[in-house]
C-alpha positions as protocol buffer text, in pm:
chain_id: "A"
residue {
  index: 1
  type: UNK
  ca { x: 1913 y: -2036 z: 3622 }
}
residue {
  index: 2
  type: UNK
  ca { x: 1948 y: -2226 z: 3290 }
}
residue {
  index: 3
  type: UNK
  ca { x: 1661 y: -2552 z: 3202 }
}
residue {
  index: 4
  type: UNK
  ca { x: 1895 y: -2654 z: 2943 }
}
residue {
  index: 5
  type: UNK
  ca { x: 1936 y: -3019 z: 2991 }
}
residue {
  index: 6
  type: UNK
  ca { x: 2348 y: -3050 z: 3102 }
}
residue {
  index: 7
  type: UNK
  ca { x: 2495 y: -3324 z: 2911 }
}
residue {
  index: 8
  type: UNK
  ca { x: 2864 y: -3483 z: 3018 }
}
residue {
  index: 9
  type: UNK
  ca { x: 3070 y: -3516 z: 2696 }
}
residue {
  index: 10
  type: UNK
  ca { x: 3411 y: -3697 z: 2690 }
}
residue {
  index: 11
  type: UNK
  ca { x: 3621 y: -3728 z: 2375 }
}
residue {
  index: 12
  type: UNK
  ca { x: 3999 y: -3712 z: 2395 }
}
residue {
  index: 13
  type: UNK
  ca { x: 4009 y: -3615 z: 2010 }
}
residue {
  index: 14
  type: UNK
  ca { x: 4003 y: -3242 z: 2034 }
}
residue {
  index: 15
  type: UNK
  ca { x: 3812 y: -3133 z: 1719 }
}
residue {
  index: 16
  type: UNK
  ca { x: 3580 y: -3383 z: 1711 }
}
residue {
  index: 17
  type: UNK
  ca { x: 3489 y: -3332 z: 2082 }
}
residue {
  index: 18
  type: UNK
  ca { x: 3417 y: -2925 z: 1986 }
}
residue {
  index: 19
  type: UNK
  ca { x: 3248 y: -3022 z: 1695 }
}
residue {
  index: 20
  type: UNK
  ca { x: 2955 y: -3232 z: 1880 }
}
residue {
  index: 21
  type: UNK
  ca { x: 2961 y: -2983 z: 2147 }
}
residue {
  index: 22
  type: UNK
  ca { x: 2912 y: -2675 z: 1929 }
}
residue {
  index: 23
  type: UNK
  ca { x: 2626 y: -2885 z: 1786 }
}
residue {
  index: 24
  type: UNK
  ca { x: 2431 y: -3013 z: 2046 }
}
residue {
  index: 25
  type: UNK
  ca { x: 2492 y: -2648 z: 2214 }
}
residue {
  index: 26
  type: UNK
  ca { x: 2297 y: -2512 z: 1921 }
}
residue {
  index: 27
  type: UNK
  ca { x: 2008 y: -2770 z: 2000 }
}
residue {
  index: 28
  type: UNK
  ca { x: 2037 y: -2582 z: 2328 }
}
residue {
  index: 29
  type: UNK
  ca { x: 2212 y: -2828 z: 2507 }
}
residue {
  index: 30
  type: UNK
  ca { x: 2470 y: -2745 z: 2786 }
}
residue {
  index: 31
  type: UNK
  ca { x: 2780 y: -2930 z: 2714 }
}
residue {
  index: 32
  type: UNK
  ca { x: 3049 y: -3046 z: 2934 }
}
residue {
  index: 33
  type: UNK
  ca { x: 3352 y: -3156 z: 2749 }
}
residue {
  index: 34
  type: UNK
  ca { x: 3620 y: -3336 z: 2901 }
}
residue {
  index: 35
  type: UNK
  ca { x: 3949 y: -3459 z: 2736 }
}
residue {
  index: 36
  type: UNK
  ca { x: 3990 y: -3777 z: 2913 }
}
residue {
  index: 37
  type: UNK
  ca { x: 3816 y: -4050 z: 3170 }
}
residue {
  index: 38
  type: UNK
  ca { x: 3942 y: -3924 z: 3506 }
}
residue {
  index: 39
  type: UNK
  ca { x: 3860 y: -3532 z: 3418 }
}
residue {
  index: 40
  type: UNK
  ca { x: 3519 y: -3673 z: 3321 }
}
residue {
  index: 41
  type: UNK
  ca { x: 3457 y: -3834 z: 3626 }
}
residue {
  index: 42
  type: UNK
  ca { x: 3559 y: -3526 z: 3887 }
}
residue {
  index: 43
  type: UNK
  ca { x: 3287 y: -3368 z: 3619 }
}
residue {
  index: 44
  type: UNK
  ca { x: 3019 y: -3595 z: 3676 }
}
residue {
  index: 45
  type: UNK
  ca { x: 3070 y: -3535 z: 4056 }
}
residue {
  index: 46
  type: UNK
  ca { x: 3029 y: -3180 z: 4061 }
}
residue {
  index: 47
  type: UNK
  ca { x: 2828 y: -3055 z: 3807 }
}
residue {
  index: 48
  type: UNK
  ca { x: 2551 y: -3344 z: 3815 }
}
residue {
  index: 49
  type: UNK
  ca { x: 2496 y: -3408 z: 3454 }
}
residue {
  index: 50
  type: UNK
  ca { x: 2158 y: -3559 z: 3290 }
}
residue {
  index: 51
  type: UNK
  ca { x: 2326 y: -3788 z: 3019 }
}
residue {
  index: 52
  type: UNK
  ca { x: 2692 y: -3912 z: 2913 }
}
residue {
  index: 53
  type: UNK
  ca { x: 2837 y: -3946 z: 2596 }
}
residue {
  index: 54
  type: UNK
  ca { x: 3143 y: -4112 z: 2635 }
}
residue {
  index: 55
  type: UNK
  ca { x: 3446 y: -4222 z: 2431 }
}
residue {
  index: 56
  type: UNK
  ca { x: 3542 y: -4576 z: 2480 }
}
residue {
  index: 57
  type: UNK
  ca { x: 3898 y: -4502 z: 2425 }
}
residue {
  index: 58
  type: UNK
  ca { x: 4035 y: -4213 z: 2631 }
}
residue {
  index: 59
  type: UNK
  ca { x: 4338 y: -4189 z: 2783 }
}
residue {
  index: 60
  type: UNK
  ca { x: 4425 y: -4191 z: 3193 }
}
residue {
  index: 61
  type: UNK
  ca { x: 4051 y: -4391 z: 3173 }
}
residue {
  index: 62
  type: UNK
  ca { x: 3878 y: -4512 z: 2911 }
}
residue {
  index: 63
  type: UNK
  ca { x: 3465 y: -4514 z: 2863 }
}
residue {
  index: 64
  type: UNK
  ca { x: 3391 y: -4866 z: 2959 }
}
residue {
  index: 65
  type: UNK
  ca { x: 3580 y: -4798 z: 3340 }
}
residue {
  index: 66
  type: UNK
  ca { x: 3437 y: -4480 z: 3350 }
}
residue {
  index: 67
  type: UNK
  ca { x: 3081 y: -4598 z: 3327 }
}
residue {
  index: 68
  type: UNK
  ca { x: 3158 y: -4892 z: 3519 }
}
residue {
  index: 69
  type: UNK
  ca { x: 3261 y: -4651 z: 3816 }
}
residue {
  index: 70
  type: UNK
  ca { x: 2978 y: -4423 z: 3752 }
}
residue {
  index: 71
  type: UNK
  ca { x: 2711 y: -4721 z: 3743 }
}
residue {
  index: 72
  type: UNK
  ca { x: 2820 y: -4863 z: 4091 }
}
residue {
  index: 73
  type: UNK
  ca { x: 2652 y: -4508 z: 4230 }
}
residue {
  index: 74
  type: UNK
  ca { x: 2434 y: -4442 z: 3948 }
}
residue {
  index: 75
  type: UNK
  ca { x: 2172 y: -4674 z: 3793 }
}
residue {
  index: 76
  type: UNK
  ca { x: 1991 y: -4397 z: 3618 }
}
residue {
  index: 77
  type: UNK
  ca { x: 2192 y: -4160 z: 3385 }
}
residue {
  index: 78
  type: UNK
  ca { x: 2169 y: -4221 z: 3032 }
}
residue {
  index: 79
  type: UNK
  ca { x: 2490 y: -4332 z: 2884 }
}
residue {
  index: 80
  type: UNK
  ca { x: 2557 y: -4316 z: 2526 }
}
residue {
  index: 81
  type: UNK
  ca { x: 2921 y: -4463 z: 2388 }
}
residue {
  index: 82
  type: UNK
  ca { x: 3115 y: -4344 z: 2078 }
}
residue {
  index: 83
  type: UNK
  ca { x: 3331 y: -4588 z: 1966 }
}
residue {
  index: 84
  type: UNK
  ca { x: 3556 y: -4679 z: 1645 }
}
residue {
  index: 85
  type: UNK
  ca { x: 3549 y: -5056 z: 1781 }
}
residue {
  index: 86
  type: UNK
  ca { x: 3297 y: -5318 z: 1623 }
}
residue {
  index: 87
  type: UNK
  ca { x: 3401 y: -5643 z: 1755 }
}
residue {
  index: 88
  type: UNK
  ca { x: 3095 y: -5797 z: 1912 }
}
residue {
  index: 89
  type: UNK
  ca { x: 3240 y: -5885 z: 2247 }
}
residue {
  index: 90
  type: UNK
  ca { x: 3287 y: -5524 z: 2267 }
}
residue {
  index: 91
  type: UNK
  ca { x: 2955 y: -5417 z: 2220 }
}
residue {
  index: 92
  type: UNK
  ca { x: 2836 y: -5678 z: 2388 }
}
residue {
  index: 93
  type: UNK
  ca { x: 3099 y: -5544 z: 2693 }
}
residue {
  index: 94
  type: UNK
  ca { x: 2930 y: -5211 z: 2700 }
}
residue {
  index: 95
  type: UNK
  ca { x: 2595 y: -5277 z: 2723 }
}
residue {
  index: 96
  type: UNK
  ca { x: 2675 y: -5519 z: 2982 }
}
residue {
  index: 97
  type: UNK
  ca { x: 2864 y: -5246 z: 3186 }
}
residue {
  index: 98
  type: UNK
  ca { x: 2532 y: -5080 z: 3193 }
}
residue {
  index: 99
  type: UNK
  ca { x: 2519 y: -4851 z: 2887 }
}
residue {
  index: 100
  type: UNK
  ca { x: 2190 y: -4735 z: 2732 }
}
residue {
  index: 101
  type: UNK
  ca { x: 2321 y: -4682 z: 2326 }
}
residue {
  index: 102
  type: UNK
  ca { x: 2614 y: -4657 z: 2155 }
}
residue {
  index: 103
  type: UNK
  ca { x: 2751 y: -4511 z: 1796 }
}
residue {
  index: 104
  type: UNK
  ca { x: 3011 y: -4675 z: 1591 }
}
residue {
  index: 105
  type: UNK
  ca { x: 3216 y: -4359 z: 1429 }
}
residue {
  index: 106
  type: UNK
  ca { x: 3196 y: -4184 z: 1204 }
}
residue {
  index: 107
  type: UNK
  ca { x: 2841 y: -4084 z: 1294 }
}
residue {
  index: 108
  type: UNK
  ca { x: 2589 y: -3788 z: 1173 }
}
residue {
  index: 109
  type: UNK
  ca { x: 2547 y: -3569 z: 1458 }
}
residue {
  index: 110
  type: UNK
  ca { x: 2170 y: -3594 z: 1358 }
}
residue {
  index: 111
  type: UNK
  ca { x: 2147 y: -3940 z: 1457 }
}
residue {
  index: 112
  type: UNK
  ca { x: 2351 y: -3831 z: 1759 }
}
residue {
  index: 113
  type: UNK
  ca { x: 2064 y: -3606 z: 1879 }
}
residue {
  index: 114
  type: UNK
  ca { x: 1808 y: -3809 z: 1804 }
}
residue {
  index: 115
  type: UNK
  ca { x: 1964 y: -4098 z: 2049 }
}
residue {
  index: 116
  type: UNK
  ca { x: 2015 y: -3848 z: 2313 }
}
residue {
  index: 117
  type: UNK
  ca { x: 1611 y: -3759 z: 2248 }
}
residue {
  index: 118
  type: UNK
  ca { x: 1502 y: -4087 z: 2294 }
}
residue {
  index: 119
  type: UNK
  ca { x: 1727 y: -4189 z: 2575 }
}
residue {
  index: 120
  type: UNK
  ca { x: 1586 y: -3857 z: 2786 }
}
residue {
  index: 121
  type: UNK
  ca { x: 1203 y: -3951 z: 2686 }
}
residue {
  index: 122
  type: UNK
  ca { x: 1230 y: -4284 z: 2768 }
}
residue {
  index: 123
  type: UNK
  ca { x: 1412 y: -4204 z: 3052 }
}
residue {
  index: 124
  type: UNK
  ca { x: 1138 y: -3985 z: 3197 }
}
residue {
  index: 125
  type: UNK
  ca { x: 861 y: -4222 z: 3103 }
}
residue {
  index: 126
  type: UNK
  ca { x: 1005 y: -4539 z: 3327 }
}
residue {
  index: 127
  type: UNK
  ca { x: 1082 y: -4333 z: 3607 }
}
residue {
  index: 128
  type: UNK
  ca { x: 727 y: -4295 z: 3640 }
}
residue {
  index: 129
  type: UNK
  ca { x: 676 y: -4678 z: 3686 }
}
residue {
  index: 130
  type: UNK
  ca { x: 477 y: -4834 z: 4016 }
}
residue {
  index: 131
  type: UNK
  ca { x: 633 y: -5078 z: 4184 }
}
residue {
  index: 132
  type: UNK
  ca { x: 564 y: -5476 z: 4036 }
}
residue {
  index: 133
  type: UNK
  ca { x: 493 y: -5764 z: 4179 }
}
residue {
  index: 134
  type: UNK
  ca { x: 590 y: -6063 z: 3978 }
}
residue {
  index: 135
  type: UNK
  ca { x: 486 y: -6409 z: 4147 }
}
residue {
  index: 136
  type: UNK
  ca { x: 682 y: -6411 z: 4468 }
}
residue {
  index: 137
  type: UNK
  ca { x: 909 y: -6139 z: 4380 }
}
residue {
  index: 138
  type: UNK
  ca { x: 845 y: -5773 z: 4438 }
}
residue {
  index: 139
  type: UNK
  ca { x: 1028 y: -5554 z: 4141 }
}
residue {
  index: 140
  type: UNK
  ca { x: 1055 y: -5151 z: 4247 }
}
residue {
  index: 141
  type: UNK
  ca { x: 1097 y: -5009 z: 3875 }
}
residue {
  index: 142
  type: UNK
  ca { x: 1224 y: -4693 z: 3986 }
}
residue {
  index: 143
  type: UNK
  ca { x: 1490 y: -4825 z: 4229 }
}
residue {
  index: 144
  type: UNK
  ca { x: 1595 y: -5099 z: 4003 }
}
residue {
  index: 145
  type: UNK
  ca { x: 1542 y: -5353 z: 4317 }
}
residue {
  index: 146
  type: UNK
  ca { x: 1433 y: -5706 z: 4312 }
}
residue {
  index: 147
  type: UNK
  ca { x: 1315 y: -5907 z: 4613 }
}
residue {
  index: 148
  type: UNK
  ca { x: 1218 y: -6213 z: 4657 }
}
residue {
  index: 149
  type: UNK
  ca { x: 921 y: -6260 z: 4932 }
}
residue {
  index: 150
  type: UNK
  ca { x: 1084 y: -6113 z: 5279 }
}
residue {
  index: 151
  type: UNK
  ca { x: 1472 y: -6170 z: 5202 }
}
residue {
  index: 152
  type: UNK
  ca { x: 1707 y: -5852 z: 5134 }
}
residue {
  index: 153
  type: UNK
  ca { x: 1647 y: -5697 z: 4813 }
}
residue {
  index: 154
  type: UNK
  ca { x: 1867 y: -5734 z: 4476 }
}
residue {
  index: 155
  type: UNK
  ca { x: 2012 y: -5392 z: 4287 }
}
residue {
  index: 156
  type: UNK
  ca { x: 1942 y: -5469 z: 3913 }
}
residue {
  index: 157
  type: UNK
  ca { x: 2168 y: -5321 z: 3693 }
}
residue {
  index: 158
  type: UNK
  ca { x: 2051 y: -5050 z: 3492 }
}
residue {
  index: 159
  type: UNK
  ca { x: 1967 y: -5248 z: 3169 }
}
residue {
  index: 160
  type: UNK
  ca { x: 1829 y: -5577 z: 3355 }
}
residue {
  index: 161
  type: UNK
  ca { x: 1633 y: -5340 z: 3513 }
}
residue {
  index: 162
  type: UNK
  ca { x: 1428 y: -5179 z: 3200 }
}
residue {
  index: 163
  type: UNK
  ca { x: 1444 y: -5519 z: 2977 }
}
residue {
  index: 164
  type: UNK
  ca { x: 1280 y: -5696 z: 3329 }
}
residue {
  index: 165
  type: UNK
  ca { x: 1011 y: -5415 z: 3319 }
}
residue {
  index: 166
  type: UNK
  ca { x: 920 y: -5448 z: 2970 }
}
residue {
  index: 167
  type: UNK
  ca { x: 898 y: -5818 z: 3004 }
}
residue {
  index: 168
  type: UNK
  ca { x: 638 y: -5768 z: 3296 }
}
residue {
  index: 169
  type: UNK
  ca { x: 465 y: -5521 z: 3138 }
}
residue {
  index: 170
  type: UNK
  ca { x: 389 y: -5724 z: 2855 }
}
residue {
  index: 171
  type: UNK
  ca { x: 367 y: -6054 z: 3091 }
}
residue {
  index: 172
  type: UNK
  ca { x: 245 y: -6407 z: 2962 }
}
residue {
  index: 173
  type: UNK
  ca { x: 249 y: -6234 z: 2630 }
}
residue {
  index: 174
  type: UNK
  ca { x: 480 y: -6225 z: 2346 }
}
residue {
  index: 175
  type: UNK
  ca { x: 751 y: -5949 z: 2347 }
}
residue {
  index: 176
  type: UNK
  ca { x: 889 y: -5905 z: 2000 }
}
residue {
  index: 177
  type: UNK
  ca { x: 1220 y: -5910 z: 1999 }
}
residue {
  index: 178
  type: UNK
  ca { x: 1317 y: -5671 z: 1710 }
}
residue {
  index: 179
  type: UNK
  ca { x: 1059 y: -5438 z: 1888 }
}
residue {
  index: 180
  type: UNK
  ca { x: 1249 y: -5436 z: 2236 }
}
residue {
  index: 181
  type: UNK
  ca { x: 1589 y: -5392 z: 2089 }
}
residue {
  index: 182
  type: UNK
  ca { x: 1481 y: -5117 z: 1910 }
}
residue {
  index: 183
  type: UNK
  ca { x: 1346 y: -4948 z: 2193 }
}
residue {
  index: 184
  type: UNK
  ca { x: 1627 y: -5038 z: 2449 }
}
residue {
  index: 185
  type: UNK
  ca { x: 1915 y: -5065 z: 2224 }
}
residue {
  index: 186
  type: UNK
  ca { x: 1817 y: -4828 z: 1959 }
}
residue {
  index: 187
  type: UNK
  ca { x: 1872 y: -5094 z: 1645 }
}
residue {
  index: 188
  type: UNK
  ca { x: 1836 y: -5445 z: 1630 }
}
residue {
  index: 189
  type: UNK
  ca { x: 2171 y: -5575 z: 1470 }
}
residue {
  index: 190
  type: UNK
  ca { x: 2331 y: -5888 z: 1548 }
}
residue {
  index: 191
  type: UNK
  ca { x: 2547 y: -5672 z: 1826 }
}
residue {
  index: 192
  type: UNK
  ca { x: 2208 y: -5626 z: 2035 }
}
residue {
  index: 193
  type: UNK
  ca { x: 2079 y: -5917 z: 2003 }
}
residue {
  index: 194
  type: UNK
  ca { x: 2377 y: -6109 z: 2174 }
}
residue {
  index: 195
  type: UNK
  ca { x: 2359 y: -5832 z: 2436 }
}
residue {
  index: 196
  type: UNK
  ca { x: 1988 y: -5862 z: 2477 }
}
residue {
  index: 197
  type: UNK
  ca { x: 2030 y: -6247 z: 2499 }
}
residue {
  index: 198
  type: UNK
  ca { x: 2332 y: -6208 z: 2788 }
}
residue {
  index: 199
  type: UNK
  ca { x: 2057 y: -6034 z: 2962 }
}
residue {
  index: 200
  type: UNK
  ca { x: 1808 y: -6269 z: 2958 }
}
residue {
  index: 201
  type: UNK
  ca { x: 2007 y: -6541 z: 3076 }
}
residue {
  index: 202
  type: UNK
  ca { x: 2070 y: -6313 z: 3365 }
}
residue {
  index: 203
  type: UNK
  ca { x: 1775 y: -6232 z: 3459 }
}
residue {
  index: 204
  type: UNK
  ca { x: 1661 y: -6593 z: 3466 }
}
residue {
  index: 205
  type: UNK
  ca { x: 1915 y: -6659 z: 3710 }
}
residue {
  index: 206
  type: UNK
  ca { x: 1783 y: -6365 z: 3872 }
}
residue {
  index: 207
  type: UNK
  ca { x: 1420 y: -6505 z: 3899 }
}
residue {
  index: 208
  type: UNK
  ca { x: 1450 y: -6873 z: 3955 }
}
residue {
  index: 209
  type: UNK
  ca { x: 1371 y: -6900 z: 4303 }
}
residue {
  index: 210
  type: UNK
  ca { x: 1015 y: -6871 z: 4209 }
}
residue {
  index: 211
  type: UNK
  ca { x: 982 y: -7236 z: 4017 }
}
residue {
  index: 212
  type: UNK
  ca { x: 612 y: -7009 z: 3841 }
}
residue {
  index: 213
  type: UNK
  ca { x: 844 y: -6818 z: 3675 }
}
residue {
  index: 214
  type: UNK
  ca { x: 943 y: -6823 z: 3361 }
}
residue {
  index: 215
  type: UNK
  ca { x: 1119 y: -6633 z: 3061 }
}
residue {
  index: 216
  type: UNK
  ca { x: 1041 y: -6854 z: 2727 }
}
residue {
  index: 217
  type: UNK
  ca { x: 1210 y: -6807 z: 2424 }
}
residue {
  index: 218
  type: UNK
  ca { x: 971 y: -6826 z: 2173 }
}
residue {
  index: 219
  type: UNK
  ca { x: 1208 y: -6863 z: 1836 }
}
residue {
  index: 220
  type: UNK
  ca { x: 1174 y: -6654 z: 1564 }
}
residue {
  index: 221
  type: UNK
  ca { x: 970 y: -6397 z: 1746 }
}
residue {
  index: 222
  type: UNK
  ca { x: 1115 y: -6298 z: 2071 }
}
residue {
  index: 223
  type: UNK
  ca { x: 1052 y: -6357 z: 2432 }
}
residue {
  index: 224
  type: UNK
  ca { x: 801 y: -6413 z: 2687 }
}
residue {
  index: 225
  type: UNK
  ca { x: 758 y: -6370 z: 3046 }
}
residue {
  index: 226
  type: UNK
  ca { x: 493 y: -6653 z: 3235 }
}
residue {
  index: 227
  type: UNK
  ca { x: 436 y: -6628 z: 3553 }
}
């Protein structure tokens, strides 16, 4: 049986899509490739992939409804998104959706592989987290759950989930913002930052029923979670 870690590829554009395939195959990956949205989605089903690389525009379903579909029963998998688009509402769209990176084309397939890298490490490194307790609320890492003192617990989307985690882990301290977008986001352009900031305002929402918490924004510098 192969260890090669079983990546879901989808790319409408034929030659580009055997391109990055033949590639990442010779950095023995396995590659799926799918042509469009709803083949990559009967893909993900069945052959249980470890990351996605997805197009944003495909046709019969494009990238950001096919990770939207996938992250309502997956909060895990690493998604990556190749796009040509560069509007920030965009951007900002996909990371909301609940993707990890993405890659404006053209792209270097080094810089490809070198996402896909981090994204697995990383990956294996927070799944490893204990379960937190921040002031009244309990926050279970691995599950991407929040719960607030004995009501019904919260599912966290995937990205709330690991920006909330670093936040704790660095609690009542300063986390520097150019530091955590490079880590979550992989760069720390303007397009992350407005993502990172939709974020934050969710998670406060998220957290206010504990009046000790509190995420500050501490200008120039980044964030920081008191509690």
């Amino acid at each position: 049986m192969s260890n090669r870690i079983r990546i879901l590829l989808a790319e409408d554009e034929a030659s580009l899509g055997m391109i990055i395939k033949e590639s990442l195959e010779t950095r023995d990956f396995e590659v799926l490739l799918c042509s469009n949205g709803e083949e990559a989605l009967q893909t993900y089903q069945t052959e249980a992939p470890e990351l996605l690389v997805l197009d944003v525009m495909m046709p019969k379903k494009d990238g950001f409804t096919l990770a939207k579909e996938i992250r309502e029963i997956d909060d895990a998998i690493p998604i990556i998104f190749l796009t040509a688009k560069s509007q920030t509402q965009d951007v900002v769209e996909g990371f909301t959706i609940g993707g990890n990176d993405y890659l404006k084309k053209p792209f270097s397939m080094e810089e490809l592989i070198v996402r896909i890298h981090n994204l697995l490490n990383r990956t294996h490194v927070q799944q490893k987290a204990d379960i937190l307790d921040i002031g009244k609320f309990t926050f279970d890492f691995p599950k991407q759950k929040l719960r607030f003192e004995n009501e019904e617990s919260v599912q966290l989307t995937h990205r709330e989930a690991h920006l909330l985690f670093h936040l704790v882990k660095n609690k009542n301290e300063v986390l520097d913002r150019s530091l955590i977008l490079n880590k979550l986001w992989g760069n720390d352009d303007f397009f992350s930052a407005r993502s990172m900031d939709v974020f934050i305002t969710k998670l406060r929402k998220k957290l206010k029923q504990d009046s000790a918490i509190e995420i500050l924004n501490v200008r120039g510098f980044g964030y920081k979670l008191v509690c």
